[in-house]
Coordinates of C-alpha atoms and ligand atoms in Angstrom, one line a residue:
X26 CA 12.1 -79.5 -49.1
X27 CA 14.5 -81.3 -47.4
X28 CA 15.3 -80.6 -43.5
X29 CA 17.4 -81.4 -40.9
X30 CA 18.0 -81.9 -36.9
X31 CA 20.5 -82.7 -34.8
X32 CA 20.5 -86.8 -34.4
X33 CA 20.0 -89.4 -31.9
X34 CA 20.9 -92.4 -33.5
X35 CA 24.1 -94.7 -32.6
X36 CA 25.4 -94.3 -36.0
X37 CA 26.5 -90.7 -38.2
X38 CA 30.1 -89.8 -36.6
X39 CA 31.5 -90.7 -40.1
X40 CA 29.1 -88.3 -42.2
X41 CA 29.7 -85.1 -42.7
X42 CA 26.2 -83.8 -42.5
X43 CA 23.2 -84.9 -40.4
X44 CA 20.5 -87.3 -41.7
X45 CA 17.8 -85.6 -43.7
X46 CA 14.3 -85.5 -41.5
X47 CA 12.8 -86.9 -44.6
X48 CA 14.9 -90.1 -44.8
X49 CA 14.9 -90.9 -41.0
X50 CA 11.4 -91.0 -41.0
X51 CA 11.2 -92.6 -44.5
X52 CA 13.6 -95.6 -43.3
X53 CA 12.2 -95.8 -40.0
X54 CA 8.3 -95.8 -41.0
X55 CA 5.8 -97.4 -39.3
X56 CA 8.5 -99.1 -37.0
X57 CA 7.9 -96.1 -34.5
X58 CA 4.1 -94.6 -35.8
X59 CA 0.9 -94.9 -35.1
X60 CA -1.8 -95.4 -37.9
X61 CA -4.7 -93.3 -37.8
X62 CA -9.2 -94.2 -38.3
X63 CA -9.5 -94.6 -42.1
X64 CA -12.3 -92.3 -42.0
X65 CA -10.2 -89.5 -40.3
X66 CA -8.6 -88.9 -43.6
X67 CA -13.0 -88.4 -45.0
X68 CA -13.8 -85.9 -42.9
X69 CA -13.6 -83.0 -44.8
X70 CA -14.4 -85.0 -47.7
X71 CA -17.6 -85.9 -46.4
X72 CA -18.3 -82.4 -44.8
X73 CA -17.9 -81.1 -48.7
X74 CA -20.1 -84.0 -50.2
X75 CA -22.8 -83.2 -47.5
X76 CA -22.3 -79.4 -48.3
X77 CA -22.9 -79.8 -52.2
X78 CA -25.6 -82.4 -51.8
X79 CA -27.4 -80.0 -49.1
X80 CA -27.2 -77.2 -51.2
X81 CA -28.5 -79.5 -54.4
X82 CA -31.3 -80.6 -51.8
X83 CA -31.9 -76.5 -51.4
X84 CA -32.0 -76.0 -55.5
X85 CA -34.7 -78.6 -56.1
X86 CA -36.7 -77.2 -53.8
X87 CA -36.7 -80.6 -51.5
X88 CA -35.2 -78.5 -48.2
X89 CA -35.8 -74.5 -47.9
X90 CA -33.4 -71.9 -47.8
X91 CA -33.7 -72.0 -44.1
X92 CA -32.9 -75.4 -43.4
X93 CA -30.1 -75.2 -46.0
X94 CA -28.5 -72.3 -43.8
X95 CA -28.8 -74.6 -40.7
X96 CA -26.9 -77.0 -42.1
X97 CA -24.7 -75.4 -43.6
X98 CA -23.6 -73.7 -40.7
X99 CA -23.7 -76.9 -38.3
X100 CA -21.1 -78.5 -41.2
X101 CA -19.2 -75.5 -41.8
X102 CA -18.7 -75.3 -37.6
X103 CA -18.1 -78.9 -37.6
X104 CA -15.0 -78.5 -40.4
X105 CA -13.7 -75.5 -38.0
X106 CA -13.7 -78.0 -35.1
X107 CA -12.2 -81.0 -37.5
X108 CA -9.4 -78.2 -38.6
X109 CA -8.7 -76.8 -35.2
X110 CA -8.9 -79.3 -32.3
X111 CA -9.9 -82.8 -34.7
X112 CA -13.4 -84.2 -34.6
X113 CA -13.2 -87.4 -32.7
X114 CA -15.0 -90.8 -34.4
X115 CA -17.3 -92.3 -32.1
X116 CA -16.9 -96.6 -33.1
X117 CA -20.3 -96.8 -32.1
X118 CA -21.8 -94.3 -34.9
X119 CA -20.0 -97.2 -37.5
X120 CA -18.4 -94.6 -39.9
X121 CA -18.0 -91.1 -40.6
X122 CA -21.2 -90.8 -42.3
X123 CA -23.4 -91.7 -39.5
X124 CA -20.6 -89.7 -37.0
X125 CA -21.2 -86.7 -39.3
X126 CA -24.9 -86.8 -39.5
X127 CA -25.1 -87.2 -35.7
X128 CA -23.1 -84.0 -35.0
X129 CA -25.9 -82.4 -37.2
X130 CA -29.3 -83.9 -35.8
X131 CA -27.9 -84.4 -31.9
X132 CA -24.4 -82.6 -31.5
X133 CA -25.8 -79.9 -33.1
X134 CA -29.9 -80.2 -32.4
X135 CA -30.3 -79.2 -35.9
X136 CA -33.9 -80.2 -37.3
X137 CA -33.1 -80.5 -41.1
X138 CA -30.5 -82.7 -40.0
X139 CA -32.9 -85.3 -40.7
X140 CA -33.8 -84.7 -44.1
X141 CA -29.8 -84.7 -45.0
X142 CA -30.1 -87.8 -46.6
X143 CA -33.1 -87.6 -48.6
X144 CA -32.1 -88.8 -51.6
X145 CA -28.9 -90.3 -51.3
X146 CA -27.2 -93.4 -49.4
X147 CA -24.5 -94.0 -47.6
X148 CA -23.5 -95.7 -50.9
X149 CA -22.8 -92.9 -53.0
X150 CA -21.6 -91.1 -50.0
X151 CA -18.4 -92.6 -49.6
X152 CA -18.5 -93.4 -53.4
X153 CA -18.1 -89.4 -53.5
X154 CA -15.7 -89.2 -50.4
X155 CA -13.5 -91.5 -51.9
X156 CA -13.0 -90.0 -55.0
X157 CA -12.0 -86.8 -53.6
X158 CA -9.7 -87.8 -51.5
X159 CA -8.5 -90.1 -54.3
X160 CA -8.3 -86.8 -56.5
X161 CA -6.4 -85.0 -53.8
X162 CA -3.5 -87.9 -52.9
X163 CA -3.1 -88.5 -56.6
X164 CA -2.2 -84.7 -57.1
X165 CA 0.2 -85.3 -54.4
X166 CA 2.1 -87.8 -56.5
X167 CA 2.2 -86.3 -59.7
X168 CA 3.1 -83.0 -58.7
X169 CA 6.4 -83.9 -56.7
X170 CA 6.8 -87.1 -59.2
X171 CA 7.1 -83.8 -61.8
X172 CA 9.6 -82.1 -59.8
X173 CA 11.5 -85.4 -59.4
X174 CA 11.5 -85.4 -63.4
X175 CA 12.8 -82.0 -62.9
X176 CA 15.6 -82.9 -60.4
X177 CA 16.9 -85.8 -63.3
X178 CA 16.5 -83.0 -66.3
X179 CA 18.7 -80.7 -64.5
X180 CA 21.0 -83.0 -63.6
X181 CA 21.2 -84.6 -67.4
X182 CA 22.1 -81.4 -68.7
X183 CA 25.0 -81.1 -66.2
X184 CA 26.2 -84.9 -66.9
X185 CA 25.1 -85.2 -70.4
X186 CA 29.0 -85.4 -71.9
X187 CA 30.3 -87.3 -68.6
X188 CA 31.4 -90.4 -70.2
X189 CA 30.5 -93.4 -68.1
X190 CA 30.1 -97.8 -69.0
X191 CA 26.7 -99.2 -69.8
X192 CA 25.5 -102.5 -68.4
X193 CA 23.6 -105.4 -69.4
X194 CA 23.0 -108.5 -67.2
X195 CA 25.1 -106.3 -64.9
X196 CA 28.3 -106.7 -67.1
X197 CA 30.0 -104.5 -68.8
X198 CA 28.5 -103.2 -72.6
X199 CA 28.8 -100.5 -74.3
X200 CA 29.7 -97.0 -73.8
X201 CA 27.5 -94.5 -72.9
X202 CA 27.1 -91.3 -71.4
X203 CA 25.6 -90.0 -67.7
X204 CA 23.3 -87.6 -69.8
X205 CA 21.9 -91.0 -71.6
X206 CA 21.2 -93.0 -68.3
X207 CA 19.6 -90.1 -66.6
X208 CA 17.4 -89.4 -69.5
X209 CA 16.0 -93.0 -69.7
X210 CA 14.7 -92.5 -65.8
X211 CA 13.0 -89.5 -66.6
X212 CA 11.6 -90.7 -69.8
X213 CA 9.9 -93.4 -68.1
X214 CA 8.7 -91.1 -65.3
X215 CA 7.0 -88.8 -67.9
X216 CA 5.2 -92.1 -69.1
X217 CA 4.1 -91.9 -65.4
X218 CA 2.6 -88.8 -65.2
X219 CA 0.8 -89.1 -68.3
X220 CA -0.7 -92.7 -66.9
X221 CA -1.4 -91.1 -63.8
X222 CA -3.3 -88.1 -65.0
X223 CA -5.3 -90.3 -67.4
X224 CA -6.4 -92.5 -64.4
X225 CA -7.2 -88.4 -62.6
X226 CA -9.8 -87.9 -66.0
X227 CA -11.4 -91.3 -65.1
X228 CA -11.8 -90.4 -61.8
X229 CA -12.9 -87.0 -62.1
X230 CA -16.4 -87.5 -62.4
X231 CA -19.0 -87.6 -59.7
X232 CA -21.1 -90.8 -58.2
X233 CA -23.2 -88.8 -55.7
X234 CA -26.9 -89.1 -56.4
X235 CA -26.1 -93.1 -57.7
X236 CA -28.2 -93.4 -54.0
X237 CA -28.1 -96.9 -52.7
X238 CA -27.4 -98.1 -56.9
X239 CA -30.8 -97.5 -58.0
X240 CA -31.3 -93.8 -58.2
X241 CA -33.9 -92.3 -56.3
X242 CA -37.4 -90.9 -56.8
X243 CA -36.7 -87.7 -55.3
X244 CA -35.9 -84.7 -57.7
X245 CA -32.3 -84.6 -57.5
X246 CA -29.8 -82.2 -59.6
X247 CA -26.8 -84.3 -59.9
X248 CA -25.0 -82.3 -62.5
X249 CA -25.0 -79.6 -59.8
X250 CA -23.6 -81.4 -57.3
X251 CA -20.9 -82.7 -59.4
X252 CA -19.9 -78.7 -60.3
X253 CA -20.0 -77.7 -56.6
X254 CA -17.4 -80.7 -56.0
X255 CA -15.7 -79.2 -58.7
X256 CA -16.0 -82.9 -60.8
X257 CA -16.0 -82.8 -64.6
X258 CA -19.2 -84.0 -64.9
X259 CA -21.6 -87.0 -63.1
X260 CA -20.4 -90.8 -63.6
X261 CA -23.6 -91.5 -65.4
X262 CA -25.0 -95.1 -64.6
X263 CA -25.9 -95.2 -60.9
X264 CA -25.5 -99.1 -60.8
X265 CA -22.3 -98.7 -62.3
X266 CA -21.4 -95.7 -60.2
X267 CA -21.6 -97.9 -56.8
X268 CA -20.1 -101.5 -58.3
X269 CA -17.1 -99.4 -59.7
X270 CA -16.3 -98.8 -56.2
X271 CA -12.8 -100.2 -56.0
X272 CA -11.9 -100.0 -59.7
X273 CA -10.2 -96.9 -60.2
X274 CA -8.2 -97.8 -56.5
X275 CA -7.3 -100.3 -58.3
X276 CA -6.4 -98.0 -61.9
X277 CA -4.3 -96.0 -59.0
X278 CA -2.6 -98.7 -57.0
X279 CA -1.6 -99.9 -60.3
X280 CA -0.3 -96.5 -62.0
X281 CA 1.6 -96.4 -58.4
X282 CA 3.1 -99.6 -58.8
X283 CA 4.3 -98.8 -62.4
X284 CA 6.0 -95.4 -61.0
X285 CA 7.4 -97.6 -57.9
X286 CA 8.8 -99.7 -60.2
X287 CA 10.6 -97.0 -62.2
X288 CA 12.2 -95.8 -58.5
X289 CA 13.2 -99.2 -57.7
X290 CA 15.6 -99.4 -60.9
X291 CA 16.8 -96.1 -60.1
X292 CA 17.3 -97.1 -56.6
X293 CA 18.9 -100.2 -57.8
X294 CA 21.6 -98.2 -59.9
X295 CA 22.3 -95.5 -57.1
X296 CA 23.0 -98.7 -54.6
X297 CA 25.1 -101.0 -56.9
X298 CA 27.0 -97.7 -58.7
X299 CA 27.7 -96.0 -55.1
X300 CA 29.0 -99.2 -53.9
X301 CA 33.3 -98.9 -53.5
X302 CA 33.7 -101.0 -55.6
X303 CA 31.7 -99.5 -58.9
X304 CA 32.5 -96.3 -56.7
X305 CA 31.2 -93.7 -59.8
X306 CA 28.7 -92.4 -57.7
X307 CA 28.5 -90.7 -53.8
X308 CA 25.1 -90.4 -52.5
X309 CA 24.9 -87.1 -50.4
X310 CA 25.5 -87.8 -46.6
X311 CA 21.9 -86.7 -45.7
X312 CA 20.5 -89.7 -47.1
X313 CA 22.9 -92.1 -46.2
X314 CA 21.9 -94.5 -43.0
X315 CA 24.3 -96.3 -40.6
X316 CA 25.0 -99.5 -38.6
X317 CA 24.7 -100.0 -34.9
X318 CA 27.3 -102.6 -35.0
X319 CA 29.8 -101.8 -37.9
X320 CA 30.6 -97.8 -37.5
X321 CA 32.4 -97.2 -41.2
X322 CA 29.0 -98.1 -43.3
X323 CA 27.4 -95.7 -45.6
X324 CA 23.8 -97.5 -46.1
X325 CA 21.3 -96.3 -49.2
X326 CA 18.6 -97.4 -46.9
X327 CA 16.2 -95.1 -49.0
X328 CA 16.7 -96.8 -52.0
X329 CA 16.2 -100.7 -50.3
X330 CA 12.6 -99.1 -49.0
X331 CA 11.8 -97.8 -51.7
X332 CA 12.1 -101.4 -53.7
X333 CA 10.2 -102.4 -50.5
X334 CA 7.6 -99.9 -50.8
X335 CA 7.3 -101.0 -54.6
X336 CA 6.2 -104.6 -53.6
X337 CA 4.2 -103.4 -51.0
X338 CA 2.4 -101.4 -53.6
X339 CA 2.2 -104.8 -55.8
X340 CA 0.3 -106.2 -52.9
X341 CA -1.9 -103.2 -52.7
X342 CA -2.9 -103.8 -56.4
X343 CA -3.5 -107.7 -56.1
X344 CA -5.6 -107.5 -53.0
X345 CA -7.8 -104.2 -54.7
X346 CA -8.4 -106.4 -57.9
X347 CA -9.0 -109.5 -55.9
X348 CA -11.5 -107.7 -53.4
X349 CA -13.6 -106.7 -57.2
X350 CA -13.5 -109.6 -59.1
X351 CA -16.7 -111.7 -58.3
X352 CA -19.1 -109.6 -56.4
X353 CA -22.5 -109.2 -57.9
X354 CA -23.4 -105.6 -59.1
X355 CA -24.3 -103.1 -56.7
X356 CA -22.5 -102.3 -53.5
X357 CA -21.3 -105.2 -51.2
X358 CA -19.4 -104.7 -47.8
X359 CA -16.2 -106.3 -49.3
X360 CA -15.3 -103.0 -50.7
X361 CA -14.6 -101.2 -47.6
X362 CA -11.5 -103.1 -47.1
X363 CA -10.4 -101.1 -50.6
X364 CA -10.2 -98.0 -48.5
X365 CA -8.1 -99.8 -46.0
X366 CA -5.4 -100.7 -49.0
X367 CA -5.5 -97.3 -51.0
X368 CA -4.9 -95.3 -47.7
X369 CA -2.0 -97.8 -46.9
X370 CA -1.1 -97.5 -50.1
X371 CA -0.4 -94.0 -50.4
X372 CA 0.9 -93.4 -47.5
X373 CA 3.4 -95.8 -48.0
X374 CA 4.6 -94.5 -51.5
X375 CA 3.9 -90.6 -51.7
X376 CA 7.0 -89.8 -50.0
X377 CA 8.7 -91.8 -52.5
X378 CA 9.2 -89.3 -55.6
X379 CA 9.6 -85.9 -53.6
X380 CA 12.7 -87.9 -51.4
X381 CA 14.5 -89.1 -54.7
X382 CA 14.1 -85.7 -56.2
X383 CA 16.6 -84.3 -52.9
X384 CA 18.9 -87.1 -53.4
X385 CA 19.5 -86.9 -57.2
X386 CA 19.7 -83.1 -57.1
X387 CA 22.5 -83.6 -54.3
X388 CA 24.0 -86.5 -55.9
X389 CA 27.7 -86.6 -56.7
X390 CA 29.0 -88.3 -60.0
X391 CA 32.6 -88.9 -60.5
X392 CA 33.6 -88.1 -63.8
X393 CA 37.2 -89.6 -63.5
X394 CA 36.3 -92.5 -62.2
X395 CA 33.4 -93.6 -64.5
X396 CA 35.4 -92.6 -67.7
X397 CA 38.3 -94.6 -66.4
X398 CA 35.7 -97.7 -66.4
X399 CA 34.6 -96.9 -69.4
X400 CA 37.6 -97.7 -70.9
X401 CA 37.9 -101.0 -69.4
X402 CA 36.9 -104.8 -70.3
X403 CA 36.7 -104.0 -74.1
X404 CA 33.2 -101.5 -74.2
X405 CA 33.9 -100.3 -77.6
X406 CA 34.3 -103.8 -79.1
X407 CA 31.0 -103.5 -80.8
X408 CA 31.7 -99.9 -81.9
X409 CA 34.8 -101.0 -83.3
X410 CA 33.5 -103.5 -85.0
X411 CA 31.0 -100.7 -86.7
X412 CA 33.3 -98.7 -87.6
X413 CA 35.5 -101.3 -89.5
X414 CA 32.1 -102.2 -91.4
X415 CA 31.0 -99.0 -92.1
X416 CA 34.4 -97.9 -93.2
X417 CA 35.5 -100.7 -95.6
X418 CA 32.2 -101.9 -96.8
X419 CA 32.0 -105.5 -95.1
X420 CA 29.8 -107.4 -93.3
X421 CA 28.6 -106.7 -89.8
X422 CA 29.5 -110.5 -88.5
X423 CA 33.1 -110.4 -90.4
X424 CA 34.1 -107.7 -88.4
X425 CA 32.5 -108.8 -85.6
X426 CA 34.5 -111.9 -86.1
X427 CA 37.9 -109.8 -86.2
X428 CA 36.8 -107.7 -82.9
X429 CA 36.5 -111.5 -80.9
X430 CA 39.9 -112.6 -81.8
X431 CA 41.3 -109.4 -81.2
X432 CA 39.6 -108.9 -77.7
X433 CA 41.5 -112.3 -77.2
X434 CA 44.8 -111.5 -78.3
X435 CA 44.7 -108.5 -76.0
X436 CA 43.4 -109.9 -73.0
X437 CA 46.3 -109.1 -71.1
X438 CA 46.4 -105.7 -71.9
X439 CA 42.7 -104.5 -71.3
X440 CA 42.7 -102.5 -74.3
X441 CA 41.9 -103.6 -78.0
X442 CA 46.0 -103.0 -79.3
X443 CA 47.3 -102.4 -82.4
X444 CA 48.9 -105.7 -82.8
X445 CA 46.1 -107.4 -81.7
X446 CA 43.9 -106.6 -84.3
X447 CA 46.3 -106.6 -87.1
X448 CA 47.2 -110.7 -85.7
X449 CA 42.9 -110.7 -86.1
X450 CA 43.1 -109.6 -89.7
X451 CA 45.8 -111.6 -90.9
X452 CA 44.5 -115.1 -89.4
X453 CA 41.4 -114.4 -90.9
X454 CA 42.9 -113.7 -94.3
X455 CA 41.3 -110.4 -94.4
X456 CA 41.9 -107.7 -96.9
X457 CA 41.9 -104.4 -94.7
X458 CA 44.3 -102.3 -92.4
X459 CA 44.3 -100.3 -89.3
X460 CA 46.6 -97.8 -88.1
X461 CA 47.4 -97.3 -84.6
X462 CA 46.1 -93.7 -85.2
X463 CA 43.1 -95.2 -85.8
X464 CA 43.0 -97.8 -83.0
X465 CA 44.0 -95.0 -81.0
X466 CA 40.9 -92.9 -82.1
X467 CA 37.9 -96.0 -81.4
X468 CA 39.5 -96.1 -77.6
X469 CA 38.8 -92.6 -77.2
X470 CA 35.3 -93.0 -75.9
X471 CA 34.3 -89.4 -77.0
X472 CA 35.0 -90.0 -80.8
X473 CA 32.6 -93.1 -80.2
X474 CA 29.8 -91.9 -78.4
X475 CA 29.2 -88.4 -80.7
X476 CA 28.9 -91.1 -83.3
X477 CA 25.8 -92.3 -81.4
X478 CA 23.7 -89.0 -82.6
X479 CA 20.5 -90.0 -83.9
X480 CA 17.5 -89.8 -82.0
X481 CA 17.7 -91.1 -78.7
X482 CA 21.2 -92.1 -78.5
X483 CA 23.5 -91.1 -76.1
X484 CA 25.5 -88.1 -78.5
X485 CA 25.4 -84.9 -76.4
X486 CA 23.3 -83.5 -79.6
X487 CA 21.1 -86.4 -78.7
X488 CA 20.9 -85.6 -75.0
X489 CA 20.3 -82.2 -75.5
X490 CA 17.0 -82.9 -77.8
X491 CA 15.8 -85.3 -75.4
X492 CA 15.9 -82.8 -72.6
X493 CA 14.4 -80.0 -74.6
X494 CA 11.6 -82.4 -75.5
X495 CA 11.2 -83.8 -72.0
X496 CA 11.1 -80.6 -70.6
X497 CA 8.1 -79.1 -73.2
X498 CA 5.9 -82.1 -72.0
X499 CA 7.1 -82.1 -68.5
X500 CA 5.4 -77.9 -68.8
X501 CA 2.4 -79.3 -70.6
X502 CA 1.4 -81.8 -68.3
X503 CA 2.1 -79.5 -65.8
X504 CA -0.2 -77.0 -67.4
X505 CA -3.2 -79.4 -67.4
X506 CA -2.3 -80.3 -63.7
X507 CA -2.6 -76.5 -63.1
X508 CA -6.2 -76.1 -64.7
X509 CA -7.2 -79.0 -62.6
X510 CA -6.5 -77.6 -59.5
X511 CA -8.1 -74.4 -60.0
X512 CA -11.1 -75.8 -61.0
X513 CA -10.9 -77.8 -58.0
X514 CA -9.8 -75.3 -55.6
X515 CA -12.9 -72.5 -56.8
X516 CA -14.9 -75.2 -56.1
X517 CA -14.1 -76.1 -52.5
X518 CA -14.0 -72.1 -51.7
X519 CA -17.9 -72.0 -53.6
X520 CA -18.7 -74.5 -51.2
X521 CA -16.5 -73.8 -47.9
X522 CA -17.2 -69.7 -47.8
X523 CA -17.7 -68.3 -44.4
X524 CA -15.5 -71.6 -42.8
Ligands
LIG14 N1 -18.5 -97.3 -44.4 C1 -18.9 -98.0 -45.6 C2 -17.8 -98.1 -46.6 O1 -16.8 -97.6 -46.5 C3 -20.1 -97.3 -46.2 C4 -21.3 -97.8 -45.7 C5 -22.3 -98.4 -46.6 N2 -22.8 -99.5 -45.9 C6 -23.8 -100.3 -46.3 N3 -24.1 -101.2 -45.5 N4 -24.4 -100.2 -47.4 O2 -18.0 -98.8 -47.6

């Protein structure tokens, strides 16, 4: 996955390894590209929506066999060309429908290039164009989102007794454990996938045949065409398979924003925990960026544009729903601007999941230093406090009550003492004792955290379950990804044979 050059940037003397390809030009972005036509990236989507409908157009008996072989062959050459040296869009021909049906009738001199649309409009054209290459840029986020799940599984079961502090409102809590924290990202990356491949169902249907909204009084097939674009079935309304034009962008742009979300609290932990001063983790040298002015910094510049990308996303989805919310059924031109913002949109966020997957698996975690944190500021206050309740049958705010005073009296040691907690218990005339063998076993943040063992918790027995069942869905939805494709892929070749 992840590659490497020699570099040409001010900064790096300090790193030990070159910047990965991937981050330089994922921290760099559109700084130093070019964007290309929207409707480059249809091209062979409409090439394979002309192919299906041409062949439907053959099945019904509206074009002959003849005709169909024409243009076939004239779309068939035309993808070659696209493939080989690119197919360039002429502005004048307005979009890559009209472009393509040019290169049939003119480019071409093909006849039967002018019965092509019979039956159709450009309507459900790019209806059809968009949602395969809607189905095909959503595949490419939920495949390498599932080996990013993979990249956090394997490292959970490495880290999943690495003792480390848990945070909330950035201070210091409770104890917890590395296998715990990684666990919680993947969980909520699994809720990802399963959003995202619920939005693929919704999608997976086909709009051709919907014609300008209305239908159309020629004899169409449209559960054919739908099976040689390798859709589950038609989108059955033709109205509603034009004004929903924009909706499932939107069902997309806002899965995405979800899943950008998730990477922006991971990226937040990997900048604030790899920071000198929490120093428990080291990001690998290949994805760290540098300064021109200040030669010692180590920058996570991934993880900043990857929060960035996340509100850009948020944009995305405000603009999409906006751009839907009033107009009257049936298509209207607004909707072409949704093409602009899902293209933008992916491009900007794809690269996100299959990056983070190379920096977690080469991620460094210092066990020393995170257990030595652990044991600081007074994490197992709560624990204790458990502990003292459980044990001598007593109320939770009693105890609770001794922990405060005895956090307190041992302030200046940074550890609960023994002392400390027996001042707690005398002042507040209570009946129990605690031996230092026993103070000395609540600060051993192992005895506390195996404690923690029911489902969910951060217990290594409770890590190890989670992974095991993270792992079983993580194979089933990759099975169901799997059945999609093929059916997907047998398609195309039904439809591209002899390209
Ligand atoms: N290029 C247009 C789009 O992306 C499709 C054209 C349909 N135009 C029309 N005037 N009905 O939406």
């Amino acid at each position: 996955m992840s590659t490497q050059k020699s570099i040409s940037q001010v900064w790096g003397s300090r790193l030990g390894a070159s910047p990965d390809d991937l981050n330089l030009e994922f921290c760099s972005g559109r700084d130093v590209k070019a964007l290309p036509m929207a409707d480059e990236k249809l091209i062979k989507y409409d090439i394979w929506t002309n192919l299906a409908h041409a062949e439907m157009l053959c099945k019904t008996g509206i074009i002959s066999d003849d005709e169909l072989d024409e243009l076939k062959g004239a779309l068939l050459d035309l993808f070659q060309q696209s493939e080989s040296s690119g197919f360039e869009l002429d502005p004048d021909k307005e979009d890559i429908h009209i472009n393509v049906e040019h290169f049939i009738t003119h480019t071409k001199g093909i006849a039967a290039g002018k019965k092509i649309h019979s039956g159709r409009s450009r309507n459900d054209q790019v209806a059809t164009d968009m949602r395969l290459y809607l189905r095909e840029e959503l595949m490419g986020v939920i495949e390498p989102l599932g080996l990013l799940v993979e990249s956090i599984l394997e490292k959970a079961a490495e880290q999943k007794e690495a003792i480390m502090p848990g945070f909330t409102h950035y201070q210091p809590a409770m104890i917890t454990t590395a296998g715990h924290w990684l666990t919680s990202w993947s969980q909520a990356l699994l809720r990802d996938i399963a959003r995202l491949i619920n939005t693929f169902n919704n999608l997976n249907l086909s709009p051709l045949g919907a014609a300008a909204s209305f239908g159309t009084s020629w004899p169409i097939n449209r559960e054919y065409s739908a099976e040689l674009l390798g859709f589950e079935g038609v989108e059955e309304n033709t109205l509603d398979c034009i004004t929903s034009r924009g909706e499932l962008e939107a069902e997309i742009a806002s899965g995405i924003s979800m899943m950008m979300n998730h990477l922006s609290v991971i990226s937040q932990d990997l900048i604030l925990l790899s920071t000198p001063y929490y120093n428990m983790l080291k990001i690998d040298d290949r994805f760290i960026t540098g300064s021109s002015i200040m030669p010692q910094k180590r920058n996570p510049d991934f993880a900043e544009v990857i929060r960035g990308k996340a509100a850009f996303c948020h944009g995305a989805l405000t603009s999409l729903l906006g751009i839907i919310k009033g107009s009257m059924s049936g298509y209207n031109k607004d909707i072409q601007i949704s093409k602009y913002l899902i293209m933008d949109l992916f491009r900007e966020c794809s690269p996100a999941p299959p990056l983070l997957a190379e920096v977690i698996k080469s991620l460094e975690f210092k066990n020393d230093e995170m257990r030595k944190l652990a044991e600081t500021d007074f994490m197992n206050s709560a624990d204790f406090a458990d502990w003292l309740a459980r044990k001598h049958a007593l109320p939770f705010r009693e105890c609770y009550d001794l922990l405060s005073l005895a956090v307190k009296y041992s302030e200046a040691s940074g550890k609960i003492t023994h002392e400390a907690i027996c001042r707690a218990i005398e002042e507040n005339k209570s009946e129990i004792s605690v031996s230092r063998e026993e103070i000395e076993m609540i600060n051993k943040p192992s005895s506390l955290i195996n404690r923690k063992n029911h489902t969910g918790g951060p217990a290594v027995s409770s890590i190890e379950s989670m992974i095991e069942n993270q792992t079983g869905r993580l194979a089933g939805y990759r099975n169901q990804i799997a059945g999609k494709k093929e059916r997907i892929e047998s398609a195309w070749r039904r439809c591209f044979s002899g390209a």
